[in-house]
PDB file of C-alpha atoms in Angstrom:
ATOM      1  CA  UNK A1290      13.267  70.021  -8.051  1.00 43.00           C
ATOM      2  CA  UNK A1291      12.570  67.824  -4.531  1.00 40.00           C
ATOM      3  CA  UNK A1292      14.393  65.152  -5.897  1.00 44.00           C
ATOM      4  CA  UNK A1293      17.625  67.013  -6.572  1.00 41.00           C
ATOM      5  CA  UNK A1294      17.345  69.149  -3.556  1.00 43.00           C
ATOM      6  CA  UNK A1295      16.233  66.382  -1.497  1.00 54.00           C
ATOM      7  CA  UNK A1296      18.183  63.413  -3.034  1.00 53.00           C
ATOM      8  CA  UNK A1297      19.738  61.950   0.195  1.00 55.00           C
ATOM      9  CA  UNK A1298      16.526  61.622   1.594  1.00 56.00           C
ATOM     10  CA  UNK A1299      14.379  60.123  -0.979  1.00 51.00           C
ATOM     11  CA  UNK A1300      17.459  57.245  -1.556  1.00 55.00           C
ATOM     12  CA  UNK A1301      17.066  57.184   2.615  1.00 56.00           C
ATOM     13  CA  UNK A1302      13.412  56.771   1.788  1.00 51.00           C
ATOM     14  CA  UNK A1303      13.371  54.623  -1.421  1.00 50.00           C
ATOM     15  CA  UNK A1304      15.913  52.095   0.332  1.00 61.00           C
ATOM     16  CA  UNK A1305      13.649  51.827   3.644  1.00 60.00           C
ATOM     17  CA  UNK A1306      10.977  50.819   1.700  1.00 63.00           C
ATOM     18  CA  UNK A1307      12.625  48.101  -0.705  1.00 57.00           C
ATOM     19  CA  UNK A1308      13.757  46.744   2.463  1.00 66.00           C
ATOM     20  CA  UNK A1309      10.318  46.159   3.947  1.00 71.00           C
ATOM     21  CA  UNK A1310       9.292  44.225   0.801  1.00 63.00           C
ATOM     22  CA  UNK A1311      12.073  41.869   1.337  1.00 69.00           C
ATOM     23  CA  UNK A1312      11.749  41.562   4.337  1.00 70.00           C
ATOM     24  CA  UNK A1313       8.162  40.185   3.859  1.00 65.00           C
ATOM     25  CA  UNK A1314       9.059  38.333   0.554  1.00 71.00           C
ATOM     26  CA  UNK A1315      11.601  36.568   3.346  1.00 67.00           C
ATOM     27  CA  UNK A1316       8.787  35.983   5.719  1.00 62.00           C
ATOM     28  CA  UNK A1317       6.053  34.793   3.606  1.00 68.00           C
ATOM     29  CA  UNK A1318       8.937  32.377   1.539  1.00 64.00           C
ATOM     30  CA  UNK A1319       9.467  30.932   4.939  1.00 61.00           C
ATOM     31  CA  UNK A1320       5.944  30.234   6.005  1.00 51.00           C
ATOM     32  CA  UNK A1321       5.614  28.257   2.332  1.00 54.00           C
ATOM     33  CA  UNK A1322       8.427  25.997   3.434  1.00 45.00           C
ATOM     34  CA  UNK A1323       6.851  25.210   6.971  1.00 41.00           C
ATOM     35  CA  UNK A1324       4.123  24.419   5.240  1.00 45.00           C
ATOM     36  CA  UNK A1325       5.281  22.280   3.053  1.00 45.00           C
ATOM     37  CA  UNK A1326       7.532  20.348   5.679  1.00 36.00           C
ATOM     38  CA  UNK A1327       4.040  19.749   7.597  1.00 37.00           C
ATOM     39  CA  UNK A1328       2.261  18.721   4.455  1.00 39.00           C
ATOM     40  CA  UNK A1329       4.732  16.475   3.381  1.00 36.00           C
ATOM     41  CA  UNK A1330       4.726  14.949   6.946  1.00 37.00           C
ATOM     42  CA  UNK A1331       0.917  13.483   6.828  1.00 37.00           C
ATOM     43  CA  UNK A1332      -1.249  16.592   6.389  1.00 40.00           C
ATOM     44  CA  UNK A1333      -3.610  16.263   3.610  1.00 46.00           C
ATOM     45  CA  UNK A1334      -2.538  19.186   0.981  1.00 42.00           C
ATOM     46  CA  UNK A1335      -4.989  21.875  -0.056  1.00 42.00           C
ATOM     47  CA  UNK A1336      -7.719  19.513  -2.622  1.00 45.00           C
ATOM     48  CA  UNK A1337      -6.011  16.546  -1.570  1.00 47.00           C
ATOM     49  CA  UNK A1338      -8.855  13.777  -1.330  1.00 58.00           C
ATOM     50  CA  UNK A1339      -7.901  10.529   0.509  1.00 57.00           C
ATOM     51  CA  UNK A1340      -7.283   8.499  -2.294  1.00 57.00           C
ATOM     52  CA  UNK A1341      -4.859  10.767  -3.661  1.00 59.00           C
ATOM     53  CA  UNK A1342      -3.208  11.057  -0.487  1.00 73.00           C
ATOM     54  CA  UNK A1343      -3.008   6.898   0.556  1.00 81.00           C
ATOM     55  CA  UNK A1344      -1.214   6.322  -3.131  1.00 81.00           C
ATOM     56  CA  UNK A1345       1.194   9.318  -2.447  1.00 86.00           C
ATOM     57  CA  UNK A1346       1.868   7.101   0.587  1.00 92.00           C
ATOM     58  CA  UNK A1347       2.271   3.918  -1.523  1.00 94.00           C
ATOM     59  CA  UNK A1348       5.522   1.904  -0.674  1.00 92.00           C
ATOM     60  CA  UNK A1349       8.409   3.633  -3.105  1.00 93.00           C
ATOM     61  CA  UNK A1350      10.109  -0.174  -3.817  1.00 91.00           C
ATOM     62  CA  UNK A1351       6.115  -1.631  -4.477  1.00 91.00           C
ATOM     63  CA  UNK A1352       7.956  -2.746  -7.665  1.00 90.00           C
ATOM     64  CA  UNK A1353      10.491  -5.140  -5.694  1.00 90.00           C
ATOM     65  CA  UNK A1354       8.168  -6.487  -3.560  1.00 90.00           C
ATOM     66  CA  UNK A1355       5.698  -7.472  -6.208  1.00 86.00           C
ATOM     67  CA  UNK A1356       7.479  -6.787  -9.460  1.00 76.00           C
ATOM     68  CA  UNK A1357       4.985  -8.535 -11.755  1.00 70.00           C
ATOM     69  CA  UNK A1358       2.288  -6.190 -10.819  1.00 62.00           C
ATOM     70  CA  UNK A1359       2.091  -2.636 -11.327  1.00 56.00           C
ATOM     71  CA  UNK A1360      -0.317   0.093  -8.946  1.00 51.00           C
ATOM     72  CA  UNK A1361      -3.364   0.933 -10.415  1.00 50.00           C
ATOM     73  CA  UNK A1362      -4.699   4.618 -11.125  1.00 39.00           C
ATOM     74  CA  UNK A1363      -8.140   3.873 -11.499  1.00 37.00           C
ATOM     75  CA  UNK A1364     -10.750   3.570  -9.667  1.00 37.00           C
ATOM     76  CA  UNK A1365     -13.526   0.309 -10.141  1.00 38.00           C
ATOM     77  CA  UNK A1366     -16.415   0.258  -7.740  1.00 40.00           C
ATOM     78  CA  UNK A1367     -16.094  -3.350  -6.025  1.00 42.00           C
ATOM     79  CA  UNK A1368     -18.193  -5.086  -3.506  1.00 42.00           C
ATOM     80  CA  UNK A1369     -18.862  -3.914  -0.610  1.00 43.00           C
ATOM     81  CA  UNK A1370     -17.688  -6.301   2.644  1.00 48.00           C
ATOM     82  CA  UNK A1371     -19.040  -5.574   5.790  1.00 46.00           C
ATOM     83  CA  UNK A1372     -17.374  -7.550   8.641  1.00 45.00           C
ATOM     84  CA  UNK A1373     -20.060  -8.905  12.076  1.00 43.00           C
ATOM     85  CA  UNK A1374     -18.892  -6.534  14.523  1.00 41.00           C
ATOM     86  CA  UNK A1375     -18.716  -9.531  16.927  1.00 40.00           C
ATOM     87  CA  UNK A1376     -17.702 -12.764  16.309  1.00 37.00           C
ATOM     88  CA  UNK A1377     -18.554 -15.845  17.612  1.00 33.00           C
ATOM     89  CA  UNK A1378     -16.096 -18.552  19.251  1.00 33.00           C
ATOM     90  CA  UNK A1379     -14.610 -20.933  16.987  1.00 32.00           C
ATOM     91  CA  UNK A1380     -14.772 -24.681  17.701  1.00 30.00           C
ATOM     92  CA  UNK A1381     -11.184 -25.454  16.993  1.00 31.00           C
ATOM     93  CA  UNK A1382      -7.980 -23.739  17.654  1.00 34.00           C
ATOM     94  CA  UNK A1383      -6.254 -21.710  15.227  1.00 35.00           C
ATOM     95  CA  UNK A1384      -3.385 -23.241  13.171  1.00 37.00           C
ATOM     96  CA  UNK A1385      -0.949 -20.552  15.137  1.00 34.00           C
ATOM     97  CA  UNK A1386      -0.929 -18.953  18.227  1.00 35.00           C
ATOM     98  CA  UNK A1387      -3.469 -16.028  18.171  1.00 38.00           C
ATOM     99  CA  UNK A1388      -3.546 -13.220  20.436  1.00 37.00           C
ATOM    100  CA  UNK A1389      -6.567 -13.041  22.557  1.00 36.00           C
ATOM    101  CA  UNK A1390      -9.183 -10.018  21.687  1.00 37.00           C
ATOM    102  CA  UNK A1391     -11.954  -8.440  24.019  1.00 34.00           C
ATOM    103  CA  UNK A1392     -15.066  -9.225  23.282  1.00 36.00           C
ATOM    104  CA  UNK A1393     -16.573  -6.515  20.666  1.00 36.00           C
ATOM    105  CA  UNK A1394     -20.424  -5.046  21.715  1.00 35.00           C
ATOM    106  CA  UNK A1395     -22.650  -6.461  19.326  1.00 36.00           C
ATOM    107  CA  UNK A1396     -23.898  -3.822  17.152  1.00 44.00           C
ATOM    108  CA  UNK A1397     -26.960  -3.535  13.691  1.00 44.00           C
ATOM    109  CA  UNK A1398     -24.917  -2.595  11.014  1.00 45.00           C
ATOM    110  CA  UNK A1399     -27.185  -0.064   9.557  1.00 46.00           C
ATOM    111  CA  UNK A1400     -27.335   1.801   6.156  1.00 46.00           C
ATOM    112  CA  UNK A1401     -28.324   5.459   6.620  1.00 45.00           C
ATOM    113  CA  UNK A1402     -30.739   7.095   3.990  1.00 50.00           C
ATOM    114  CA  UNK A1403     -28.976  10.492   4.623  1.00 62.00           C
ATOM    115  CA  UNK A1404     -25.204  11.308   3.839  1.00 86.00           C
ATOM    116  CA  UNK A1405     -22.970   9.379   6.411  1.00 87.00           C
ATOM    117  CA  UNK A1406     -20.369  12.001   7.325  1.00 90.00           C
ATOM    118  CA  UNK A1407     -16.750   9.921   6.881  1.00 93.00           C
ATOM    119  CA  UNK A1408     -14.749   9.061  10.149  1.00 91.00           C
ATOM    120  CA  UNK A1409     -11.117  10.489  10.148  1.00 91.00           C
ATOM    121  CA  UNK A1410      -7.752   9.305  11.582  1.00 87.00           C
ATOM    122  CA  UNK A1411      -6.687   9.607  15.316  1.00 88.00           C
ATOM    123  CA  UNK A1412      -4.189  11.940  15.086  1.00 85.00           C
ATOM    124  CA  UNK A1413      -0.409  10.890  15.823  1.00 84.00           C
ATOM    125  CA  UNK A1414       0.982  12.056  19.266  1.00 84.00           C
ATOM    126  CA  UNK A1415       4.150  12.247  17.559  1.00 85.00           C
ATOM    127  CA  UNK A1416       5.425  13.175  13.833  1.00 88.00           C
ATOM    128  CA  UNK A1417       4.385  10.026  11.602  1.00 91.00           C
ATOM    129  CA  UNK A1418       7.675   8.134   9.744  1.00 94.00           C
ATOM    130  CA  UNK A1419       6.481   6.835   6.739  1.00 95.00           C
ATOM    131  CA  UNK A1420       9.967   5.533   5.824  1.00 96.00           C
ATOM    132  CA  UNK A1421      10.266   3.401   8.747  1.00 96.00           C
ATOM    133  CA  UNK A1422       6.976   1.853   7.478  1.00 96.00           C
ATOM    134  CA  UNK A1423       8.098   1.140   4.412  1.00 97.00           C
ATOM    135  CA  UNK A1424      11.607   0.027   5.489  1.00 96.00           C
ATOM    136  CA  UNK A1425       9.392  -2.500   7.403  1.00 95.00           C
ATOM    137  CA  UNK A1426       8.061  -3.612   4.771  1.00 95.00           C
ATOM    138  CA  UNK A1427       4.391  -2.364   4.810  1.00 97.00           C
ATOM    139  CA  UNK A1428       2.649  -1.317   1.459  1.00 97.00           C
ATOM    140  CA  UNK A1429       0.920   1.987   2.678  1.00 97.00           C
ATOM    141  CA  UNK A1430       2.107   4.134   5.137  1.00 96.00           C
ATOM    142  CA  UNK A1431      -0.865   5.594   7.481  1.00 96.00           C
ATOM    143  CA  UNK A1432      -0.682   8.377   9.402  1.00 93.00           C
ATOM    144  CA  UNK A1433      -2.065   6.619  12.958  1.00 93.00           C
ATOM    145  CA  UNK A1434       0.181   3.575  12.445  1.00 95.00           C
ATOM    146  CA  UNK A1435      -0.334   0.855  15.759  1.00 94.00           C
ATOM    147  CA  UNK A1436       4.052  -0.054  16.896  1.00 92.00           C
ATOM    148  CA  UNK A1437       1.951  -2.546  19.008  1.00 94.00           C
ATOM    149  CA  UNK A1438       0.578  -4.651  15.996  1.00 96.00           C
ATOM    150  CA  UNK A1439       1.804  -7.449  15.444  1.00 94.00           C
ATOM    151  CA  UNK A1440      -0.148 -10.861  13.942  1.00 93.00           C
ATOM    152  CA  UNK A1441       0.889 -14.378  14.436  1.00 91.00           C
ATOM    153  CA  UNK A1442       1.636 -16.276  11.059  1.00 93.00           C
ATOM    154  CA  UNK A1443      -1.059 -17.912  10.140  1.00 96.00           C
ATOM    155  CA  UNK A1444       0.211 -21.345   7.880  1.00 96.00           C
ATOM    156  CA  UNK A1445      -2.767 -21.862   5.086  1.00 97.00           C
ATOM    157  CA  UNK A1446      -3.891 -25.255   3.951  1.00 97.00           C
ATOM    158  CA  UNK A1447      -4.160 -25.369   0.063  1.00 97.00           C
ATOM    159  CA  UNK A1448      -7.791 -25.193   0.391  1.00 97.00           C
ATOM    160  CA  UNK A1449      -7.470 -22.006   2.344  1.00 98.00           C
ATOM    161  CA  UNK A1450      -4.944 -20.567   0.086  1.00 98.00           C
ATOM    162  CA  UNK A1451      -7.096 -21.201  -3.093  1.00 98.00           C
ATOM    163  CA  UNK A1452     -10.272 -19.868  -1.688  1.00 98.00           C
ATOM    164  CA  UNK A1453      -8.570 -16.806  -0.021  1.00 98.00           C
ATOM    165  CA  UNK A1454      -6.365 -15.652  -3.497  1.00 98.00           C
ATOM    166  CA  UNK A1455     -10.555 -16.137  -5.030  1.00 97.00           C
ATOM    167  CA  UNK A1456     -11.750 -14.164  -1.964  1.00 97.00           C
ATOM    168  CA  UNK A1457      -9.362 -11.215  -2.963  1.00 97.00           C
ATOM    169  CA  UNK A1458     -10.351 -11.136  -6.079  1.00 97.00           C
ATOM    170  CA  UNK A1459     -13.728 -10.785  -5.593  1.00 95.00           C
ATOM    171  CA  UNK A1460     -13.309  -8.290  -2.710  1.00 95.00           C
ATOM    172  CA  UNK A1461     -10.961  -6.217  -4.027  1.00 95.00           C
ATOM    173  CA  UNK A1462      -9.353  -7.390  -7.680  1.00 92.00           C
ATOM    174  CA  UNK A1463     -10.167  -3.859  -8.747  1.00 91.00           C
ATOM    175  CA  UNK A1464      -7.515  -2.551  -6.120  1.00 93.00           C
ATOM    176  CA  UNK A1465      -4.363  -4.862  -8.191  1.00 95.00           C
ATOM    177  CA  UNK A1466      -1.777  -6.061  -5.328  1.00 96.00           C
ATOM    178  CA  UNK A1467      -2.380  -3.627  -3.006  1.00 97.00           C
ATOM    179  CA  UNK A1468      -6.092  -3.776  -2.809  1.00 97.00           C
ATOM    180  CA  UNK A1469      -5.542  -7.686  -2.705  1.00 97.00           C
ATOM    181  CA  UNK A1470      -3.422  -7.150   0.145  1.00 98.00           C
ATOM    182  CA  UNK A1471      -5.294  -5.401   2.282  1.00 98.00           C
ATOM    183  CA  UNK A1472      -8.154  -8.043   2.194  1.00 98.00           C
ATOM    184  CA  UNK A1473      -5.596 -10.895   3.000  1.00 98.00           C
ATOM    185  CA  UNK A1474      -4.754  -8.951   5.789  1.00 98.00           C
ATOM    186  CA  UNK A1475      -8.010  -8.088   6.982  1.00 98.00           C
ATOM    187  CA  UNK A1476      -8.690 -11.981   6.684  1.00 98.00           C
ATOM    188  CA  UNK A1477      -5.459 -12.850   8.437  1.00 98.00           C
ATOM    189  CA  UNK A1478      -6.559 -10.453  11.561  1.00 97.00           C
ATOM    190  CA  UNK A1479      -9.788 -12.298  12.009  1.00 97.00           C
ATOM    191  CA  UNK A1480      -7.748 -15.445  12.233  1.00 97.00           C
ATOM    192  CA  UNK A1481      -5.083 -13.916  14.738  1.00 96.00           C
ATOM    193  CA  UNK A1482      -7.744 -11.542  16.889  1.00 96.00           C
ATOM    194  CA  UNK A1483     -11.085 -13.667  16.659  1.00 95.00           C
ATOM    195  CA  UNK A1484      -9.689 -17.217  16.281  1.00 95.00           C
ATOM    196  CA  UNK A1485     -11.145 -18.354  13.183  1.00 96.00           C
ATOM    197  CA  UNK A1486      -9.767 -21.579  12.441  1.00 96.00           C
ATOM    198  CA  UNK A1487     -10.097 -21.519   8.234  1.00 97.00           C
ATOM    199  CA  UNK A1488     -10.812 -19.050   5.614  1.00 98.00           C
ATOM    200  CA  UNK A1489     -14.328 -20.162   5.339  1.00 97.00           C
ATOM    201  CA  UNK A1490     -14.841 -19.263   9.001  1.00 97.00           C
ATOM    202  CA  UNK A1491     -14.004 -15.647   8.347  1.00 97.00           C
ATOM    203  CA  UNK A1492     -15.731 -15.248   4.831  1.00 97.00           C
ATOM    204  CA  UNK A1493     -19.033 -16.671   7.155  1.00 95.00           C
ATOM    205  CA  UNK A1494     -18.792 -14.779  10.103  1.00 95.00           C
ATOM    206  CA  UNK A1495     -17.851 -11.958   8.915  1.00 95.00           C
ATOM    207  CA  UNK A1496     -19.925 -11.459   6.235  1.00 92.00           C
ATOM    208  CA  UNK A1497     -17.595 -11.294   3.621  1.00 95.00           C
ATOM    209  CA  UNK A1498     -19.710 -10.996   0.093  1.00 91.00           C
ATOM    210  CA  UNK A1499     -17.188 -10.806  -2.500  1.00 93.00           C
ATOM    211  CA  UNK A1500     -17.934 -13.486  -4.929  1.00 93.00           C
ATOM    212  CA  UNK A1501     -15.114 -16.365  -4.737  1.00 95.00           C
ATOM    213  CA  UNK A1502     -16.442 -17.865  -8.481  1.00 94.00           C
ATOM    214  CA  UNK A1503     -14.807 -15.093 -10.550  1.00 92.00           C
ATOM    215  CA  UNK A1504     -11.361 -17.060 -10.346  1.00 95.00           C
ATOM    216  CA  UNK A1505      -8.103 -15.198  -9.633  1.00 96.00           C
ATOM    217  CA  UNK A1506      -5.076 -13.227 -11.310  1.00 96.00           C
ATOM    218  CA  UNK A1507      -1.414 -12.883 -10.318  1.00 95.00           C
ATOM    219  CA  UNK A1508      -1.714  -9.989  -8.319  1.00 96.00           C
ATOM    220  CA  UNK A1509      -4.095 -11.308  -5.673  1.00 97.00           C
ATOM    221  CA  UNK A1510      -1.912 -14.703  -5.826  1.00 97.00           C
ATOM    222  CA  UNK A1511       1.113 -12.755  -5.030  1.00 96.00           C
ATOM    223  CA  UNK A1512      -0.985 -10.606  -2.114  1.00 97.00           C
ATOM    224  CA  UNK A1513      -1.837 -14.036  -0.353  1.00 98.00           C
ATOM    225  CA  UNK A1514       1.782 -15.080  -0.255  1.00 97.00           C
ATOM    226  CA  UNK A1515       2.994 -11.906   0.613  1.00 97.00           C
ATOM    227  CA  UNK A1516       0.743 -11.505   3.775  1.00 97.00           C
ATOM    228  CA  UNK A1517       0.857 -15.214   4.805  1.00 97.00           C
ATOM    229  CA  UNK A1518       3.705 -16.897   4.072  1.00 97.00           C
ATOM    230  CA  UNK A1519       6.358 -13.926   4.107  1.00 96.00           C
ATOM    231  CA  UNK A1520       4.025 -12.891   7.186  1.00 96.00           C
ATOM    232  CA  UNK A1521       3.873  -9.381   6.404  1.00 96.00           C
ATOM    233  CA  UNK A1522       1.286  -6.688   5.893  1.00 98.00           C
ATOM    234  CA  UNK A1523      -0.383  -4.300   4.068  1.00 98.00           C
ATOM    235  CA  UNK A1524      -0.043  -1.287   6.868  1.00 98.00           C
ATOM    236  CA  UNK A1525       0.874  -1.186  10.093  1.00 97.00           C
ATOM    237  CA  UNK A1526      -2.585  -1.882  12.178  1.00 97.00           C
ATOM    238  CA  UNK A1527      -5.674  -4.258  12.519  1.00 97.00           C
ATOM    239  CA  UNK A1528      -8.274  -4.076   9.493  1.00 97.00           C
ATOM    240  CA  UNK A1529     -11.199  -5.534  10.699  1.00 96.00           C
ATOM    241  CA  UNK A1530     -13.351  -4.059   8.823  1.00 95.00           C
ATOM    242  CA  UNK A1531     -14.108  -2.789   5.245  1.00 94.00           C
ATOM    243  CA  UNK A1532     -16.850  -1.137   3.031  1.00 94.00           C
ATOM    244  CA  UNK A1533     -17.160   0.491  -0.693  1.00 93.00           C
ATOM    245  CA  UNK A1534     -19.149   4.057   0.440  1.00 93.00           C
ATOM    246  CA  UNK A1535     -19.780   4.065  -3.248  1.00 91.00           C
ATOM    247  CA  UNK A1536     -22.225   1.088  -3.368  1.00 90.00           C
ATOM    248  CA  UNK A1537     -23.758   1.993   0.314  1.00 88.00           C
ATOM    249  CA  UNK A1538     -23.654   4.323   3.119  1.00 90.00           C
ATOM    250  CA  UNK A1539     -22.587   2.450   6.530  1.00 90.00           C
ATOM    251  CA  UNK A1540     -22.864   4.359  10.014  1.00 90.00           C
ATOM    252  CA  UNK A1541     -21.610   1.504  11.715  1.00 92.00           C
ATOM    253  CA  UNK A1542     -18.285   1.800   9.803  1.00 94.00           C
ATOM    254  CA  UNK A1543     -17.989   4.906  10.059  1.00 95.00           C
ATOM    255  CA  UNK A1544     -18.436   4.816  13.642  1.00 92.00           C
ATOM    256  CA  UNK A1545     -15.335   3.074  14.296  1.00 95.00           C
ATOM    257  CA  UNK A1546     -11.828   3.376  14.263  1.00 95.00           C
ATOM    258  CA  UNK A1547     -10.792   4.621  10.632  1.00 97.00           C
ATOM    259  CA  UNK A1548      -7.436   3.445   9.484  1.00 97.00           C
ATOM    260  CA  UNK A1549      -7.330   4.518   5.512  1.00 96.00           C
ATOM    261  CA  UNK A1550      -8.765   4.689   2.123  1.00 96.00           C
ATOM    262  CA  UNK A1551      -7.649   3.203  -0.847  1.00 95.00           C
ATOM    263  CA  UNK A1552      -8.962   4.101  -4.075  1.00 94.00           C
ATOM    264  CA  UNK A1553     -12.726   3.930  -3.002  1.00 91.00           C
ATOM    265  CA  UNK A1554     -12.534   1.313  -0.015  1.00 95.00           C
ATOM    266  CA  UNK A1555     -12.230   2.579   3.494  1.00 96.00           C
ATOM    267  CA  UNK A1556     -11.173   0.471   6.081  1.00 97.00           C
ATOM    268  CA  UNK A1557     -11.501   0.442  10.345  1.00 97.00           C
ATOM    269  CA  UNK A1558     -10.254  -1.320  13.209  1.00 96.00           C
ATOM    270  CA  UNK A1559     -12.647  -1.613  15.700  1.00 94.00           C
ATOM    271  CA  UNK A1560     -12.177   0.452  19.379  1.00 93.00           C
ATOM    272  CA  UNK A1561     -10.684  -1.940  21.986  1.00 85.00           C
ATOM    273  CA  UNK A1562      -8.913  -5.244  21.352  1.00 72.00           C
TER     274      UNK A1562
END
């Protein structure tokens, strides 16, 4: 009998309240779609681990630029490289024109019994383009990219060349092109930033301990050419240093200035050129 007697008013009432719920479907619709701009824009997604997250950021035309060699989905453990976190003075000059670096402080690298907490990325003072980074041609796109890198070319002697594409393998042949890449480039910053006049000179000083008697494949051949002789790189900083936490825990690494992690491999710049 209220309803019929009161029927203006319970529409009045009825309508009022269906407009409340859609307003807040509206409102809650909207925060999803922030959210997802900001996610989509370098924020790590609910679950998202870092090696999901660095082959979301994986170059979109990785198939033109290496077309023989496809990205891998799996994960192999590999050796782990640790890089001195000063290096001596060469005795001859690079083959190129390399940029001058500070001096590093000399630190132990040291292997902690406990759990190493992991370093993260300096975040961006400004939105992060990953197109641009691609468009430049660089394999990964990171989310604290350096605009001031840049690396000399660095010309290879055949010896070089054969004992850096064995080098990759044995680093990082789990990691296909990509992987292989990423240890060219670390190898071709130690040359640029340190001065090391040959491949050998790095794999020394800096403790390299991949094994360079496994041979090579395509993919790491194709990595060397790509960051040497097309002088590109893998992403758009200074790797200078490199470690599996899988095989050991490192404090040192993780002390310095984190760059990204692919598949199981995390890699760091060091603080201070």
């Amino acid at each position: 009998m209220s309803e019929v007697l009161n029927g203006g008013e319970t529409m009045k009432f009825f309508n009022k309240n269906v407009n409340r719920v859609l307003s807040v479907i509206l409102v809650l619709l909207s925060v999803f779609v922030v959210l997802q701009v900001v996610c989509s824009n370098g924020t790590l997604n609910a679950g998202e681990t870092p090696k999901e997250s660095a082959m979301a950021r994986v170059n979109p035309n990785i198939q033109k630029i290496a077309p023989t060699t496809a990205v891998p989905t799996t994960t192999v453990p590999v050796e782990t490289t640790t890089a001195k976190p000063k290096a001596t003075k060469a005795t001859t000059q690079p083959q190129t024109k390399a940029t001058k670096a500070t001096k590093a402080t000399t630190q132990p690298i040291t292997t902690a019994a406990a759990t190493v907490p992991f370093a993260t990325a300096i975040p961006p003072k400004e939105p992060v383009d990953y197109q641009s980074q691609w468009d430049a041609g660089y394999l990964v796109a990171i989310d604290n990219p350096d605009k001031t890198y840049e690396c000399a070319k660095v010309t290879l002697t055949d010896e070089d060349r054969d004992l850096l594409e064995r080098l990759c393998m044995g680093e990082f042949g789990s990691g296909g092109f990509i992987g292989a890449a990423l240890i060219a480039q670390s190898v071709k910053d130690a040359m640029c930033f340190d001065g090391y006049p040959t491949v050998e000179s790095v794999i020394k000083n800096c403790h390299y301990t991949g094994s360079t008697k496994i041979g090579t494949n395509d993919a790491c051949i194709q990595a060397v050419s790509y960051i040497f002789d097309e002088n590109k790189d893998a992403v758009q900083h200074r790797i200078m240093y490199m470690y599996n936490p899988d095989m050991v825990q490192s404090a040192f690494h993780e002390s310095q200035n984190y760059i990204l992690t692919y598949q199981t491999v995390r890699f760091f710049d060091r603080w201070g050129y």
